[in-house]
Amino acid sequence: MRRKSREMVVQALYQLALSGGSITATEQQFITEGGMKKADSGYFHDLLYGIAKNMKTLDDHVSSLLDRPFNQLDPVEVAILRLGCFELLYRTDIPYRVIINESIEIAKLFGAQDSHKYINGILDKLAVQIRKEEVAAFTTRWKTAQSKT
């Protein structure tokens, strides 16, 4: 259910970027026309409004890791990076690896051919910055497991 909510948020953010419409009207459109039956509408709402409210913070975090100006990114990539960054910053109940994996899968679904690789690289770096302890703990567990094989 959350995957579908994330997919719909990316679509809504993309639509808002292109149309410049109202977030309330966009949310209402997705609720009435967008197939919310398979999505968590509360999570969709929280993500959509949370990303909109914190957009400058999200963009500041992401832009420091980009290889080109933010405005040269594809709008789908921007939406996915904002979603991933938002969840890394504000949804600490969700493991960083889940957030990155969900973002990669959404990029494969909606993005250009290799955009999932770009998304993965940016979010990996971002996770190290935002969730340093969680990433370090996972890396230690992974290295320990590898040394035993």
CSV table of C-alpha atoms in Angstrom, one decimal, residues 1-146:
chain,number,residue,atom,x,y,z
A,1,MET,CA,0.0,0.0,0.0
A,2,ARG,CA,2.8,2.4,0.8
A,3,ARG,CA,4.5,1.7,-2.6
A,4,LYS,CA,1.4,2.7,-4.4
A,5,SER,CA,1.2,5.9,-2.2
A,6,ARG,CA,4.8,6.7,-3.1
A,7,GLU,CA,4.1,6.1,-6.8
A,8,MET,CA,1.1,8.4,-6.7
A,9,VAL,CA,3.1,11.1,-4.8
A,10,VAL,CA,5.7,11.1,-7.5
A,11,GLN,CA,3.0,11.4,-10.2
A,12,ALA,CA,1.4,14.3,-8.2
A,13,LEU,CA,4.7,16.1,-7.7
A,14,TYR,CA,5.4,15.7,-11.4
A,15,GLN,CA,2.0,17.1,-12.3
A,16,LEU,CA,2.4,20.0,-9.9
A,17,ALA,CA,5.9,20.8,-11.4
A,18,LEU,CA,4.4,20.9,-14.9
A,19,SER,CA,1.1,22.6,-14.2
A,20,GLY,CA,1.8,24.7,-11.2
A,21,GLY,CA,-1.6,23.9,-9.9
A,22,SER,CA,-2.7,23.9,-6.3
A,23,ILE,CA,-1.6,21.1,-4.0
A,24,THR,CA,-5.1,20.7,-2.6
A,25,ALA,CA,-6.7,20.4,-6.1
A,26,THR,CA,-4.0,17.9,-7.1
A,27,GLU,CA,-4.6,15.8,-4.0
A,28,GLN,CA,-8.3,15.8,-4.6
A,29,GLN,CA,-7.9,14.8,-8.2
A,30,PHE,CA,-5.7,11.9,-7.2
A,31,ILE,CA,-8.1,10.8,-4.6
A,32,THR,CA,-11.1,10.9,-6.9
A,33,GLU,CA,-9.5,9.8,-10.1
A,34,GLY,CA,-6.2,8.3,-9.3
A,35,GLY,CA,-7.0,4.8,-8.0
A,36,MET,CA,-6.4,5.3,-4.3
A,37,LYS,CA,-8.0,1.9,-3.6
A,38,LYS,CA,-4.6,0.2,-3.5
A,39,ALA,CA,-2.9,3.1,-1.8
A,40,ASP,CA,-2.7,4.4,1.8
A,41,SER,CA,-4.4,7.8,1.4
A,42,GLY,CA,-3.2,9.0,4.7
A,43,TYR,CA,0.4,8.3,3.8
A,44,PHE,CA,-0.1,9.9,0.4
A,45,HIS,CA,-1.4,13.0,2.1
A,46,ASP,CA,1.4,13.1,4.6
A,47,LEU,CA,4.1,12.7,1.9
A,48,LEU,CA,2.6,15.2,-0.5
A,49,TYR,CA,2.1,17.9,2.0
A,50,GLY,CA,5.3,17.1,3.9
A,51,ILE,CA,7.4,17.3,0.7
A,52,ALA,CA,5.7,20.6,-0.3
A,53,LYS,CA,6.2,22.1,3.1
A,54,ASN,CA,9.9,21.1,3.3
A,55,MET,CA,10.9,21.5,-0.4
A,56,LYS,CA,13.7,24.1,0.2
A,57,THR,CA,15.3,21.8,2.9
A,58,LEU,CA,14.9,18.8,0.6
A,59,ASP,CA,16.4,20.6,-2.4
A,60,ASP,CA,19.3,21.9,-0.3
A,61,HIS,CA,20.2,18.4,0.8
A,62,VAL,CA,19.9,16.9,-2.6
A,63,SER,CA,21.5,19.7,-4.6
A,64,SER,CA,24.8,19.4,-2.8
A,65,LEU,CA,25.2,15.9,-4.2
A,66,LEU,CA,24.2,16.6,-7.8
A,67,ASP,CA,26.6,16.6,-10.8
A,68,ARG,CA,24.6,19.3,-12.6
A,69,PRO,CA,22.3,22.1,-11.6
A,70,PHE,CA,19.0,21.1,-10.0
A,71,ASN,CA,16.9,22.7,-12.7
A,72,GLN,CA,18.6,20.5,-15.3
A,73,LEU,CA,17.2,17.3,-13.8
A,74,ASP,CA,14.2,15.5,-15.2
A,75,PRO,CA,11.1,16.4,-13.3
A,76,VAL,CA,10.5,12.7,-12.5
A,77,GLU,CA,14.0,12.4,-11.0
A,78,VAL,CA,13.4,15.6,-9.0
A,79,ALA,CA,10.1,14.1,-7.6
A,80,ILE,CA,11.7,10.8,-6.7
A,81,LEU,CA,14.7,12.5,-5.1
A,82,ARG,CA,12.5,14.8,-3.0
A,83,LEU,CA,10.4,11.8,-1.9
A,84,GLY,CA,13.5,9.8,-0.9
A,85,CYS,CA,15.1,12.7,0.9
A,86,PHE,CA,11.9,13.5,2.7
A,87,GLU,CA,11.6,9.9,4.0
A,88,LEU,CA,15.3,9.8,5.0
A,89,LEU,CA,14.9,13.0,6.9
A,90,TYR,CA,11.5,12.7,8.5
A,91,ARG,CA,10.4,9.0,8.4
A,92,THR,CA,13.1,7.5,10.6
A,93,ASP,CA,10.7,4.6,11.3
A,94,ILE,CA,11.4,3.4,7.8
A,95,PRO,CA,14.9,1.8,7.3
A,96,TYR,CA,17.0,3.7,4.9
A,97,ARG,CA,17.5,0.7,2.7
A,98,VAL,CA,13.8,0.4,2.2
A,99,ILE,CA,13.5,4.0,1.2
A,100,ILE,CA,16.4,3.7,-1.3
A,101,ASN,CA,14.9,0.5,-2.8
A,102,GLU,CA,11.4,2.0,-3.1
A,103,SER,CA,12.9,5.0,-4.8
A,104,ILE,CA,14.9,2.9,-7.2
A,105,GLU,CA,11.8,0.8,-8.1
A,106,ILE,CA,9.8,3.9,-8.7
A,107,ALA,CA,12.6,5.3,-10.9
A,108,LYS,CA,12.5,2.1,-13.0
A,109,LEU,CA,8.8,2.5,-13.4
A,110,PHE,CA,8.6,6.2,-14.2
A,111,GLY,CA,12.1,7.4,-15.0
A,112,ALA,CA,14.3,7.4,-18.0
A,113,GLN,CA,16.3,4.2,-18.8
A,114,ASP,CA,19.1,4.6,-16.3
A,115,SER,CA,17.7,7.1,-13.9
A,116,HIS,CA,17.4,4.5,-11.2
A,117,LYS,CA,21.2,4.3,-11.1
A,118,TYR,CA,21.4,8.0,-10.7
A,119,ILE,CA,18.7,8.0,-8.0
A,120,ASN,CA,20.5,5.2,-6.2
A,121,GLY,CA,23.8,7.0,-6.2
A,122,ILE,CA,22.4,10.2,-4.8
A,123,LEU,CA,20.3,8.6,-2.2
A,124,ASP,CA,23.1,6.3,-1.1
A,125,LYS,CA,25.3,9.4,-0.4
A,126,LEU,CA,22.4,11.2,1.2
A,127,ALA,CA,21.7,8.3,3.6
A,128,VAL,CA,25.3,8.4,4.7
A,129,GLN,CA,24.9,12.1,5.6
A,130,ILE,CA,21.4,11.9,7.1
A,131,ARG,CA,21.4,8.5,8.7
A,132,LYS,CA,25.1,8.0,9.5
A,133,GLU,CA,24.6,5.7,12.5
A,134,GLU,CA,22.1,3.5,10.7
A,135,VAL,CA,24.2,3.1,7.6
A,136,ALA,CA,27.3,2.4,9.7
A,137,ALA,CA,25.5,-0.3,11.7
A,138,PHE,CA,24.2,-2.0,8.6
A,139,THR,CA,27.7,-1.8,7.0
A,140,THR,CA,29.3,-3.4,10.1
A,141,ARG,CA,26.7,-6.2,10.1
A,142,TRP,CA,27.1,-6.8,6.4
A,143,LYS,CA,30.9,-6.9,6.6
A,144,THR,CA,30.7,-9.3,9.6
A,145,ALA,CA,28.4,-11.6,7.7
A,146,GLN,CA,30.6,-11.5,4.6
